[in-house]
Amino acid sequence: MSAPTQSPGALDGVRVVELAHEHGAFGGKLLADMGADVILVEPPGGDRTRSYPPFLDDVPGTERSLYWWHHNTSKRGITLNVDDEGGRDLFRRLAATADVVLECERPGRMAELGLDHPDLTRNKKELIVVSLTPFGRRGPERDEPITDLTLLASGGPVWSCGYDDHSLPPVRGGGNQGYATACHFAVLSVLTALVARQVTGRGQHVDVSMHAAANVTTEMASYHWLVQQGTVQRQTGRHALEQPSLPTQIECADGRHVTTGVPPRRGEEFGRLIEWLDSLALADELPETVFLRMGAERETLDLSKIGTDDEVTAIYAAGREALNLIASRLPAYDFFVGAQSRGMPVGVIYAPEEAFEDEHFRARGFQVEVDHPDLQRSFRYPGAPYAFEKSPWRIARRAPLLSEHTAEVLAELGVTQHNLAALRAGGVI
Amino acid sequence: MSTSKANALGHLRICDFTGQLAGAGATRWLAAFGAQVIRIEDPVREGRWDILRTMPPYADERRGVDFGGGFNNHNVEKYGITLNLRTERGRELLGQIVEQSDVVAENFASGVLERLGFGYARLKELRSDIIYVSNCGFGQVGPYSRFKTWGPIVQALSGLTFTSGLPEQPPAGWGFSYMDHTGGSYMAMAILLALLHRGRTGEGQWVDMSCTDAGLTLNGPAILDYTVNGRPMRRPGSPSSNRNEWPPMAPHGIYPARGDDRWIAIACRDDRDWGALASAIGEEAVSADRFATLAGRGAAEEELDELVARWTRTRDDYEAAAALREAGVPASAIARPSERIDECESTRDWGLWPTAEHSKVGRVRVDGLPVHFSETDWKIERGAPCLGEHNDEIFSTLLGLSQVEIDELRGAAVI
C-alpha cells in the first residue's frame, strides 16, 4: 500500500485554533499532521514549553526545544495577548474563521475573557469548542493543581505499574502519557463532533477531563473492581492482577530484556518449541522437555484447567520454562525473531531509539525527514501512527518559530501592515 | 436528521470484526455515540477468537462465552450476530451486510480477513466507498507483519516498556495493556478521519494501522533527543520515569506514606512549590540553601528525595496530599481502584461509571467516557451482546429475512 504523497489529508479544509498549552499540544499536532490548518495562538513571549528540554545541541533557546518541535509539527504559529482587549478581538475574529477551537485554560478563564463557547458561537453555531482541563469543568476538584505524575497517580495508572517487590515505589510510565491519553480523547471528540456536524450542520461544546481519561484506561484495574470488587496488584513487566502470575520478563544473554509473552498452548507450538530447543542443543538441559513432548501430542491445551489438572498445569509451565531458558541463552533480538518466526508471540524490550532504527519500522517509512530551513538542516522525526491509502498523514512543516505566521494569518483577517505595526508596538501581538 | 443525545454517529453502520481491547475499544467509542456497530462472530468457535469472552472477572458463579467481564466492558452498546464464513451462505450474508455498512473494522493478525475472502479488493467490489480499517500489532506490511502481538509485546517493541522504570532496575513497563487502549483510540481516530475524507470527497479507503507504530509516536521527544543530539535513552541511570526531565522538576517522585503499600506523588514545578513543601516539612528543608533553586535541587535529588520521604513516611497519603494541594503543590495519593471509583467525587460527578443492562449478567457497572458533548453526548446503557444475541433482529431488519429463513440458517449452522 503506497500513499500518494501530494493528496490532501483527511482534515484538509478544516481550521483549528489552538490556544497554546502543554496539555493540549499533542492533540493539535495529531490534527495538523492529518491536514488541518492548525493556528497555534501563543502569548507574545512564547508558550512556556519552548523552554522545555531537550534542546538542539543542549543549548536552551526559544527555537531550540525538541519538546516544542515534536508537539507542534505542521501548525502555523501566531502571537496574541488575550489579556488585552485588542488581542481578544483578534481571537474572536480568528475563531469566526475556524471549525474548531481547542483550549486548555483553567475552568472559568475563557468566560472571564469573553472567549468561551457561548461567546464564540453567538454568531457561529457550527463552531466546535473543545475544552481540555485536568478534571473537566464540572465537579469539586476542577481548580486543583496537577502534573502528569499526580494525574496518573490519582487517575489509576500508577497503582498498576511497578515491581513485584512492593518495597519499591509504584512507577509512572514515561513520556507524559497522561497528557497524551487526554489528547487522544480530545482528538476523538473533535473528529466525532466534525462527523456529527456533517449531518446536523451544528457545532457544540466538548468538556474533556484528563483525570477521567486516565481513569478509563486502566483496563483490568477498573473492571475487576467494578465487576467483583477485586483489587489488582502491580507486578514487574506484566499485567497487574488480583493473584500473582508467573514472571514473563527476563534478561537475555546480552543484558537486554524480553517479554516472553503468551506461552504455547497448541500441540504444533510445543512441537516447534522442541525443534528450537534441539537446534540450540538445549533440550537435554531442560527437565521439563518431557512435558513439552506430552504437549506436542495434544491438539490444544485447555487453559481453564490450569491449577486443577496436574498434567495441563505441568505442560503449560514447561512451555514457559523452555522460553525462559532459550531467552537466557540468546541475545534479546535473536530470541524475539527466533520465537516469532516459529509463531510464538514474544517481544524484545527496545529503548525508543532502538525501535526507531529497527528495519521493520524503517521499511514502513516510519522515519520522516523534516526540513528546518532556518537552520539549513533537516532532522529525522517519528512518523505516522496510521497509514492512510488516500488521505495521508504527513508533517507539512516543522514547528513554528515564535510569531512566524502572525502577519500571514492576521492579513487573512484583513489586518493591514500598518495596523500590524501598531499591534506589535502595543504588545497585542 | 435527529440531534437527540447519543446520536452524533447515529447515521453510521460499522461491520465489526474487532476483539479484545485494541479493536473493540475503537468501536466501543463509536457505539457510545450512536453508531450501529454489528459484531460478527464465528458460531463454530463461539466467538472465542476474542479471548475476553471467557476471561474473568465474573459477576457471579456463571461461566461461559457470555460472562467475561472484560468482554462485557469493551462491547457495550454493540449488536452481536454469528456468521459461519466457511459456508457459502455465510459469505453471501456477510456480503449483504458489507453493502450496507460504512466501515469494516478488524484487528485480526495480518492477512486473516483476506484469507476469509474479504480482503480490501473484495470489500470495494461490495461497496465502492467502503472504509476498511485493519489494526494489527505490526501492520500489514514490513518484515514483522506476520509476527504476533498483544499489548505487552506492542509496548515492548515501541519503547514504552523501557521508558517506564526505575534506575538500576529492570523495565517495569505498564501494568495493563496501555497500547490496547491507545491502539483502540488510534483506530477510532482512523475510522473518523476516513469518514471525514469520505464526507468531503465521496471516496472510501483502506487504513493500515499498526499498534507499534502508534506506540512509537508516543516517545517523540526521546526520539528527537536521539536523532538530533545523538543521546540514546539506554544509558546509565536512565530511564528514571518517576522523576521529570521535560520539564525538569525537583523534588518529583513517588514517596512512601504511612501504612501498607501506601504512596504519595509530589511534583514541585518551581521554587514556589518547593517553598510550600519545605514549609510543610519544616526547618531542615527550609533552611537548606542548596535547595533554593531548581539547579541546586536537581543536583541534590537523592538527598532531597530522602528528606521528603522521611516526612511522608509518617503521614497519611490522602491527608498529606490534600494539605500540599491546599498549599498549591501538585500532590496525590496513589489511588487504589476502590478509591478512585467509589470514593472520588470527580469521577462520580462525571458519571464515569455507568451501569449497563446485560441480557444475562444483569446490571453491571462499566467504564464511561472522559468527555461530555453539549448537544450529542454519549450514552452507555445496553450491555455487551451475548453470542448471536441479535441474529433475529439484524437478519430480519437489515437483510429482510423471514423468521423461517433465519431458523433454517440456524439449523444449517450458518449462524
Coordinates of N, CA, C and O in Angstrom, one line a residue, chain A residues 1 10 12 52-55 57-58 70 138 140-141 144 153-154 156 159-161 163 166 170-174 176-177 181 184 189 192 199 204-207 209 213 215-219 222-225 228 234 237 239-240 249 333 340 343 345-346 348-350 353-358 360-361 364 380 383 387 389-391, chain B residues 1 11 29 57-58 70 73 120 138 141 143-144 147-148 153 156-157 159 162-163 166 169-172 174-178 181-182 186 193 197 200 203-208 213 217-218 220 226-227 229 231-234 241-247 261 263 325 332 335 338 340 342 345-346 350 368 370-376:
Chain A
M1 N 0.9 -1.2 0.0 CA 0.0 0.0 0.0 C 0.9 1.2 0.0 O 1.6 1.5 0.9
A10 N -6.9 14.0 5.5 CA -8.4 13.8 5.8 C -9.0 15.1 6.4 O -10.2 15.3 6.3
D12 N -8.1 18.2 5.5 CA -7.9 19.3 4.6 C -9.1 20.2 4.6 O -10.2 19.7 4.5
Y52 N 11.3 24.0 27.4 CA 11.4 22.6 27.9 C 12.5 21.9 27.2 O 12.6 21.9 26.0
P53 N 13.4 21.2 27.9 CA 14.4 20.4 27.3 C 13.8 19.1 26.7 O 12.6 18.9 27.0
P54 N 14.4 18.3 25.9 CA 15.8 18.5 25.5 C 15.9 19.6 24.4 O 14.9 19.9 23.7
F55 N 17.1 20.2 24.3 CA 17.4 21.3 23.3 C 18.3 20.9 22.2 O 19.2 20.0 22.5
D57 N 21.5 20.6 20.4 CA 22.8 20.7 20.9 C 22.9 21.1 22.4 O 23.9 21.6 22.9
D58 N 21.8 20.8 23.1 CA 21.8 21.1 24.6 C 21.9 22.6 24.9 O 22.2 22.9 26.1
H70 N 8.6 18.6 18.6 CA 7.8 17.4 18.4 C 6.3 17.7 18.5 O 5.5 17.2 17.7
R138 N -16.9 20.3 35.4 CA -17.8 20.0 36.5 C -17.1 19.4 37.6 O -15.9 19.0 37.5
P140 N -15.9 19.0 41.9 CA -15.3 19.8 43.0 C -13.8 20.1 42.8 O -13.3 21.0 43.4
E141 N -13.1 19.2 42.1 CA -11.6 19.3 42.1 C -11.1 20.2 40.9 O -9.9 20.2 40.7
E144 N -7.8 22.2 41.2 CA -6.6 21.6 41.9 C -5.4 21.6 41.0 O -5.6 21.3 39.8
A153 N -1.3 9.4 39.1 CA -1.4 8.8 40.5 C -2.8 8.8 40.9 O -3.3 7.8 41.4
S154 N -3.5 9.9 40.7 CA -4.9 9.9 41.2 C -5.9 9.2 40.3 O -6.9 8.8 40.6
G156 N -5.3 6.4 38.5 CA -5.3 5.0 38.5 C -4.1 4.3 37.9 O -3.7 3.2 38.4
W159 N -1.1 3.0 40.2 CA -1.4 1.8 41.1 C -1.0 0.5 40.4 O -0.5 -0.4 41.1
S160 N -1.1 0.4 39.1 CA -0.9 -0.9 38.5 C 0.5 -1.1 37.9 O 0.8 -2.2 37.4
C161 N 1.3 -0.1 38.0 CA 2.7 -0.2 37.4 C 3.8 -0.2 38.4 O 3.8 0.6 39.4
Y163 N 6.9 -3.0 40.4 CA 7.6 -4.2 40.5 C 7.0 -5.2 41.5 O 6.2 -4.8 42.3
H166 N 7.3 -4.9 46.5 CA 6.5 -3.7 46.9 C 7.1 -2.8 47.9 O 6.5 -1.8 48.3
P170 N 5.6 2.4 43.4 CA 5.0 2.2 42.1 C 5.6 3.1 41.1 O 6.3 4.1 41.5
V171 N 5.3 2.9 39.8 CA 6.0 3.6 38.8 C 5.0 4.4 37.9 O 4.0 3.8 37.5
R172 N 5.4 5.6 37.5 CA 4.7 6.3 36.5 C 5.4 6.0 35.1 O 6.5 6.2 35.0
G173 N 4.6 5.6 34.2 CA 5.2 5.3 32.9 C 5.8 6.6 32.3 O 5.3 7.7 32.6
G174 N 6.8 6.5 31.4 CA 7.5 7.7 31.0 C 6.8 8.4 29.8 O 5.8 7.9 29.2
N176 N 5.2 11.5 29.7 CA 3.9 12.3 29.9 C 2.7 11.7 29.2 O 2.0 12.4 28.5
Q177 N 2.6 10.4 29.5 CA 1.5 9.7 28.8 C 0.1 10.1 29.3 O -0.9 9.9 28.6
T181 N -2.7 10.7 26.6 CA -4.0 10.0 26.6 C -5.2 11.0 26.6 O -6.2 10.8 25.8
H184 N -5.6 12.2 23.1 CA -6.3 11.2 22.3 C -7.8 11.4 22.4 O -8.5 11.4 21.4
S189 N -12.8 13.5 20.2 CA -14.0 14.4 20.4 C -14.1 15.3 19.2 O -15.2 15.5 18.7
T192 N -15.3 13.3 16.2 CA -16.7 12.9 16.3 C -17.7 14.1 16.1 O -18.7 14.0 15.4
V199 N -23.7 16.1 9.3 CA -25.1 15.7 9.2 C -26.0 16.8 9.8 O -27.0 17.1 9.1
Q204 N -20.8 22.2 18.7 CA -21.1 22.1 20.1 C -19.9 22.3 21.0 O -18.8 22.4 20.5
H205 N -20.1 22.2 22.3 CA -19.0 22.3 23.2 C -18.7 20.9 23.7 O -19.6 20.1 24.0
V206 N -17.4 20.6 23.9 CA -17.0 19.4 24.4 C -16.1 19.6 25.7 O -15.1 20.4 25.6
D207 N -16.5 18.9 26.7 CA -15.8 19.1 28.0 C -14.9 17.8 28.2 O -15.5 16.7 28.3
S209 N -12.1 15.7 30.4 CA -11.4 15.6 31.7 C -10.2 14.7 31.6 O -10.3 13.5 31.2
A213 N -9.9 10.6 31.8 CA -9.2 9.9 30.7 C -8.3 8.8 31.3 O -8.2 7.7 30.9
N215 N -8.5 7.5 34.2 CA -9.3 6.5 34.9 C -9.9 5.4 34.0 O -10.1 4.3 34.5
V216 N -10.2 5.7 32.8 CA -10.8 4.7 31.9 C -9.8 4.1 31.0 O -10.2 3.5 30.0
T217 N -8.5 4.2 31.3 CA -7.5 3.5 30.5 C -6.7 2.4 31.3 O -5.7 2.0 30.9
T218 N -7.3 2.0 32.5 CA -6.5 1.1 33.3 C -7.0 -0.3 33.2 O -6.6 -1.2 33.9
E219 N -8.0 -0.6 32.3 CA -8.3 -1.9 31.9 C -8.8 -2.7 33.1 O -9.7 -2.4 33.8
S222 N -9.8 -1.3 36.7 CA -11.1 -0.8 36.8 C -12.2 -1.9 36.8 O -13.0 -2.0 37.7
Y223 N -12.1 -2.7 35.8 CA -13.3 -3.6 35.7 C -13.2 -4.8 36.7 O -14.3 -5.4 37.0
H224 N -12.1 -5.1 37.2 CA -12.1 -6.1 38.3 C -12.8 -5.5 39.6 O -13.5 -6.2 40.3
W225 N -12.6 -4.2 39.8 CA -13.3 -3.6 40.9 C -14.8 -3.5 40.6 O -15.6 -3.8 41.4
Q228 N -16.3 -7.3 40.4 CA -16.3 -8.3 41.5 C -15.5 -7.7 42.7 O -15.1 -8.4 43.6
R234 N 0.4 -4.7 41.5 CA 1.4 -4.5 40.4 C 2.5 -5.6 40.5 O 2.8 -6.2 41.5
G237 N 6.8 -5.9 34.9 CA 6.8 -6.2 33.5 C 5.6 -7.0 33.0 O 5.6 -7.5 31.9
H239 N 0.9 -7.6 33.5 CA -0.3 -7.0 34.0 C -0.5 -7.1 35.5 O -0.2 -8.2 36.1
A240 N -1.0 -6.1 36.1 CA -1.4 -6.1 37.5 C -2.6 -7.1 37.6 O -3.5 -7.0 36.7
Q249 N 9.1 -11.5 32.1 CA 10.1 -10.7 31.5 C 11.4 -11.2 32.0 O 11.6 -11.3 33.3
Y333 N 17.4 -9.7 20.8 CA 16.8 -9.6 19.4 C 16.7 -11.0 18.8 O 15.7 -11.3 18.1
Q340 N 9.3 -15.5 17.2 CA 8.2 -15.0 16.3 C 8.2 -15.8 15.0 O 7.1 -16.1 14.4
G343 N 6.2 -18.7 15.2 CA 4.8 -18.5 15.5 C 4.5 -18.2 17.0 O 3.3 -18.3 17.4
P345 N 4.3 -15.6 20.0 CA 4.3 -14.1 20.3 C 5.2 -13.7 21.5 O 4.8 -13.9 22.6
V346 N 6.3 -13.2 21.2 CA 7.2 -12.6 22.3 C 7.7 -11.3 21.8 O 7.6 -11.0 20.6
V348 N 10.9 -8.1 22.1 CA 12.2 -7.5 22.7 C 11.8 -6.2 23.2 O 11.0 -5.4 22.7
I349 N 12.4 -5.9 24.4 CA 12.1 -4.6 25.0 C 13.2 -3.6 24.5 O 14.3 -3.6 25.0
Y350 N 12.7 -2.8 23.6 CA 13.6 -1.8 23.0 C 13.5 -0.5 23.8 O 12.5 -0.1 24.3
E353 N 15.0 4.6 20.8 CA 15.9 4.8 19.7 C 16.2 3.5 19.0 O 16.4 3.4 17.7
E354 N 16.2 2.4 19.7 CA 16.4 1.1 19.1 C 15.2 0.7 18.2 O 15.4 0.2 17.1
A355 N 14.0 1.0 18.7 CA 12.8 0.8 17.9 C 12.9 1.6 16.6 O 12.6 1.2 15.5
F356 N 13.2 2.9 16.8 CA 13.3 3.8 15.7 C 14.2 3.3 14.6 O 13.9 3.5 13.4
E357 N 15.3 2.7 14.9 CA 16.3 2.2 13.9 C 16.0 0.8 13.4 O 16.7 0.3 12.5
D358 N 15.0 0.2 14.0 CA 14.7 -1.2 13.6 C 14.2 -1.3 12.1 O 13.5 -0.4 11.6
H360 N 12.1 -3.1 10.6 CA 10.6 -3.1 10.3 C 10.0 -1.7 10.2 O 9.3 -1.4 9.2
F361 N 10.4 -0.9 11.2 CA 9.8 0.5 11.2 C 10.3 1.3 10.0 O 9.6 2.1 9.4
R364 N 8.5 0.5 6.9 CA 7.2 1.1 6.9 C 7.2 2.6 6.7 O 6.2 3.2 6.7
R380 N 15.6 13.7 11.4 CA 14.6 12.6 11.4 C 13.6 12.7 12.5 O 14.0 12.8 13.7
G383 N 7.3 9.1 12.7 CA 6.4 9.2 11.6 C 4.9 9.0 12.0 O 4.5 9.3 13.1
A387 N -1.5 4.4 8.6 CA -1.1 4.6 7.1 C -2.4 4.7 6.3 O -3.1 3.7 6.2
E389 N -4.5 5.2 2.9 CA -4.4 4.9 1.5 C -4.5 6.2 0.7 O -3.8 6.5 -0.2
K390 N -5.6 7.0 1.0 CA -5.9 8.2 0.1 C -5.7 9.5 0.8 O -5.7 10.5 0.1
S391 N -5.8 9.6 2.1 CA -5.7 10.9 2.7 C -4.5 10.9 3.7 O -4.8 10.7 4.9
Chain B
M1 N -32.5 15.0 10.1 CA -31.6 14.2 11.0 C -31.9 14.6 12.4 O -31.8 15.8 12.8
H11 N -26.0 7.9 12.2 CA -26.2 7.6 10.8 C -25.3 6.6 10.2 O -25.3 6.3 9.0
W29 N -16.2 3.3 21.3 CA -16.4 4.7 21.2 C -17.5 5.1 20.2 O -18.4 5.9 20.5
P57 N -12.8 -10.9 35.1 CA -13.7 -11.2 36.3 C -15.1 -11.5 35.9 O -15.6 -11.2 34.8
Y58 N -15.8 -12.2 36.8 CA -17.2 -12.6 36.6 C -18.0 -12.0 37.7 O -17.6 -11.9 38.8
G70 N -14.3 -8.5 31.1 CA -13.6 -7.6 30.2 C -14.4 -7.4 28.9 O -14.6 -6.3 28.4
N73 N -17.3 -5.3 29.3 CA -16.9 -3.9 29.5 C -16.6 -3.2 28.1 O -17.0 -2.1 27.8
Y120 N -9.5 -6.2 1.0 CA -9.9 -4.9 0.6 C -10.5 -4.8 -0.8 O -11.6 -4.2 -1.0
F138 N 1.9 -5.2 14.1 CA 3.0 -4.6 13.3 C 2.5 -4.1 12.0 O 3.3 -3.7 11.1
V141 N 2.2 -4.4 6.3 CA 3.4 -4.5 5.5 C 4.7 -4.3 6.4 O 4.6 -3.7 7.5
P143 N 8.8 -6.3 7.5 CA 9.3 -7.6 7.8 C 8.6 -8.3 9.0 O 8.6 -9.6 9.0
Y144 N 8.0 -7.6 9.9 CA 7.4 -8.3 11.0 C 5.9 -8.4 10.9 O 5.2 -8.7 11.8
F147 N 4.3 -11.3 12.3 CA 4.6 -11.6 13.8 C 3.3 -11.3 14.6 O 2.5 -10.5 14.2
K148 N 3.2 -12.0 15.7 CA 2.0 -11.9 16.6 C 2.3 -11.0 17.8 O 3.4 -11.0 18.3
I153 N 3.6 -6.9 24.2 CA 4.6 -7.0 23.1 C 4.7 -5.7 22.3 O 5.7 -5.2 22.0
A156 N 6.5 -3.4 24.4 CA 8.0 -3.7 24.4 C 8.7 -3.2 23.2 O 9.7 -2.5 23.3
L157 N 8.1 -3.5 22.0 CA 8.7 -3.1 20.8 C 8.7 -1.6 20.5 O 9.6 -1.1 19.8
G159 N 9.1 0.8 22.7 CA 9.8 1.7 23.6 C 9.1 2.0 24.9 O 9.7 2.5 25.9
F162 N 10.3 0.1 28.1 CA 11.6 0.5 28.5 C 11.5 1.9 29.3 O 12.2 2.1 30.3
T163 N 10.7 2.8 28.7 CA 10.7 4.1 29.3 C 10.0 4.2 30.7 O 10.0 5.2 31.3
L166 N 12.5 2.3 37.0 CA 13.4 3.0 37.9 C 14.9 2.6 37.6 O 15.1 1.5 37.2
Q169 N 17.0 -0.9 37.9 CA 16.0 -2.0 38.0 C 15.7 -2.4 36.6 O 15.9 -1.6 35.6
P170 N 15.1 -3.6 36.4 CA 14.7 -3.9 35.0 C 13.5 -3.0 34.6 O 12.9 -2.3 35.5
P171 N 13.1 -3.1 33.4 CA 11.9 -2.3 33.0 C 10.7 -2.7 33.8 O 10.5 -3.9 34.1
A172 N 10.0 -1.7 34.3 CA 8.7 -2.0 35.0 C 7.6 -2.2 34.0 O 6.7 -3.0 34.2
W174 N 4.2 -1.3 31.8 CA 2.8 -0.8 32.2 C 2.1 -2.0 32.7 O 2.1 -3.1 32.1
G175 N 1.4 -1.9 33.8 CA 0.7 -3.0 34.4 C -0.7 -3.3 33.8 O -1.6 -3.8 34.4
F176 N -0.8 -2.9 32.6 CA -2.0 -3.1 31.8 C -1.7 -2.9 30.3 O -0.6 -2.4 30.0
S177 N -2.6 -3.2 29.5 CA -2.3 -3.1 28.0 C -2.5 -1.6 27.6 O -3.6 -1.3 27.0
Y178 N -1.6 -0.8 28.0 CA -1.7 0.6 27.6 C -2.0 0.8 26.1 O -2.8 1.6 25.7
H181 N -5.6 0.0 24.9 CA -6.4 1.2 25.0 C -6.1 2.2 23.9 O -6.9 2.8 23.2
T182 N -4.8 2.5 23.8 CA -4.3 3.6 23.0 C -4.5 3.2 21.5 O -4.8 4.0 20.7
Y186 N -6.5 5.1 18.5 CA -6.0 5.5 17.2 C -6.8 4.8 16.1 O -7.0 5.4 15.0
L193 N -11.4 9.8 10.8 CA -10.7 10.6 9.8 C -11.1 10.2 8.4 O -11.4 11.0 7.5
H197 N -13.0 12.3 5.4 CA -12.5 12.3 4.0 C -13.6 11.9 3.0 O -13.8 12.5 2.0
R200 N -16.2 14.5 2.4 CA -15.8 15.6 1.5 C -15.6 15.2 0.1 O -15.9 15.9 -0.8
E203 N -14.9 9.4 -1.4 CA -14.0 8.2 -1.5 C -13.9 7.5 -0.2 O -13.7 8.0 0.9
G204 N -14.0 6.2 -0.3 CA -13.6 5.3 0.8 C -12.1 5.1 0.8 O -11.4 5.6 -0.1
Q205 N -11.6 4.3 1.7 CA -10.1 4.0 1.6 C -9.8 2.9 2.7 O -10.6 2.5 3.5
W206 N -8.6 2.4 2.5 CA -8.0 1.4 3.5 C -7.1 2.1 4.4 O -6.2 2.9 3.9
V207 N -7.2 1.9 5.7 CA -6.2 2.4 6.6 C -5.5 1.2 7.3 O -6.2 0.3 7.9
D208 N -4.2 1.2 7.1 CA -3.4 0.1 7.7 C -2.8 0.6 9.0 O -1.9 1.4 9.1
D213 N 3.5 1.1 15.6 CA 3.8 2.5 15.1 C 3.2 3.5 16.0 O 3.8 4.5 16.3
T217 N 5.1 6.7 18.3 CA 4.9 8.1 18.2 C 4.7 8.8 19.6 O 4.8 10.0 19.7
L218 N 4.5 7.9 20.6 CA 4.3 8.5 22.0 C 5.7 8.7 22.7 O 5.7 9.1 23.9
G220 N 8.0 10.8 21.3 CA 8.6 11.8 20.4 C 9.8 12.5 20.9 O 10.9 12.5 20.2
Y226 N 17.5 11.6 20.4 CA 18.5 10.7 19.8 C 18.8 11.1 18.4 O 20.0 11.2 18.0
T227 N 17.8 11.5 17.6 CA 18.2 11.8 16.2 C 18.9 13.2 16.0 O 19.7 13.4 15.1
N229 N 20.4 15.0 18.9 CA 21.5 15.2 19.8 C 22.4 13.9 19.9 O 23.4 13.9 20.6
R231 N 21.6 11.4 21.7 CA 21.6 10.9 23.0 C 20.6 9.7 23.2 O 19.4 9.9 23.0
P232 N 21.1 8.5 23.4 CA 20.1 7.4 23.5 C 19.5 7.4 24.9 O 20.1 7.9 25.8
M233 N 18.3 6.8 25.0 CA 17.7 6.7 26.3 C 18.3 5.5 27.1 O 18.3 5.5 28.3
R234 N 18.9 4.5 26.3 CA 19.6 3.4 27.0 C 21.0 3.9 27.4 O 21.9 3.9 26.7
S241 N 11.7 7.1 35.4 CA 10.4 7.7 35.0 C 9.6 8.4 36.0 O 8.7 9.1 35.7
N242 N 9.9 8.1 37.3 CA 9.1 8.9 38.4 C 9.6 10.3 38.5 O 9.0 11.2 39.1
R243 N 10.9 10.5 38.0 CA 11.4 11.9 38.0 C 11.0 12.6 36.7 O 10.4 11.9 35.8
N244 N 11.2 13.8 36.6 CA 10.8 14.5 35.4 C 11.9 15.2 34.7 O 12.7 15.9 35.3
E245 N 12.0 15.0 33.4 CA 13.1 15.6 32.6 C 12.5 16.8 31.8 O 13.2 17.7 31.5
W246 N 11.2 16.6 31.3 CA 10.6 17.5 30.3 C 9.3 18.0 30.9 O 8.3 17.5 30.5
P247 N 9.3 19.1 31.6 CA 10.4 19.9 32.1 C 11.0 19.3 33.4 O 10.3 18.5 34.0
D261 N 1.8 -0.4 51.7 CA 1.8 -0.1 50.3 C 1.0 1.2 50.0 O 0.2 1.2 49.1
W263 N 1.4 5.2 49.2 CA 2.4 6.1 48.5 C 1.8 7.4 48.1 O 0.5 7.5 48.0
R325 N -1.8 20.1 48.3 CA -2.6 20.8 47.2 C -3.2 22.1 47.7 O -3.3 23.1 47.0
S332 N -0.7 13.9 45.1 CA -1.8 12.9 45.1 C -1.4 11.6 45.7 O -0.3 11.2 45.6
A335 N -3.9 6.3 44.0 CA -5.2 5.9 44.3 C -5.4 4.4 43.9 O -4.9 3.9 42.9
S338 N -10.6 1.0 44.2 CA -11.8 1.3 45.0 C -11.9 2.8 45.3 O -13.0 3.4 45.3
R340 N -10.6 5.5 43.6 CA -10.9 6.4 42.5 C -12.3 6.1 41.9 O -12.8 7.0 41.2
D342 N -15.1 4.4 43.8 CA -16.2 4.5 44.7 C -16.1 5.7 45.6 O -17.1 6.1 46.2
E345 N -15.2 12.1 44.2 CA -16.3 12.9 43.8 C -16.1 13.3 42.3 O -17.1 13.4 41.6
S346 N -14.9 13.4 41.8 CA -14.7 13.9 40.4 C -15.2 12.8 39.4 O -15.9 13.2 38.4
W350 N -18.9 13.0 37.3 CA -18.7 13.0 35.8 C -19.6 11.9 35.2 O -19.9 12.0 34.0
G368 N -17.0 4.5 31.6 CA -17.7 5.5 30.8 C -16.7 6.2 29.9 O -15.6 5.7 29.7
P370 N -14.4 9.8 29.0 CA -13.9 11.0 29.8 C -14.3 12.3 29.1 O -13.6 13.3 29.3
V371 N -15.3 12.3 28.3 CA -15.7 13.6 27.6 C -17.3 13.7 27.7 O -18.0 12.7 28.0
H372 N -17.7 15.0 27.7 CA -19.2 15.2 27.6 C -19.4 16.2 26.4 O -18.8 17.3 26.4
F373 N -20.3 15.9 25.6 CA -20.7 16.8 24.5 C -22.0 17.5 24.9 O -22.9 17.0 25.5
S374 N -22.0 18.8 24.5 CA -23.2 19.6 25.0 C -24.5 19.3 24.2 O -25.6 19.4 24.7
E375 N -24.3 18.8 22.9 CA -25.5 18.5 22.1 C -25.8 17.0 21.9 O -26.9 16.6 21.9
T376 N -24.7 16.3 21.6 CA -24.9 14.9 21.2 C -24.0 14.0 22.1 O -23.1 13.4 21.6

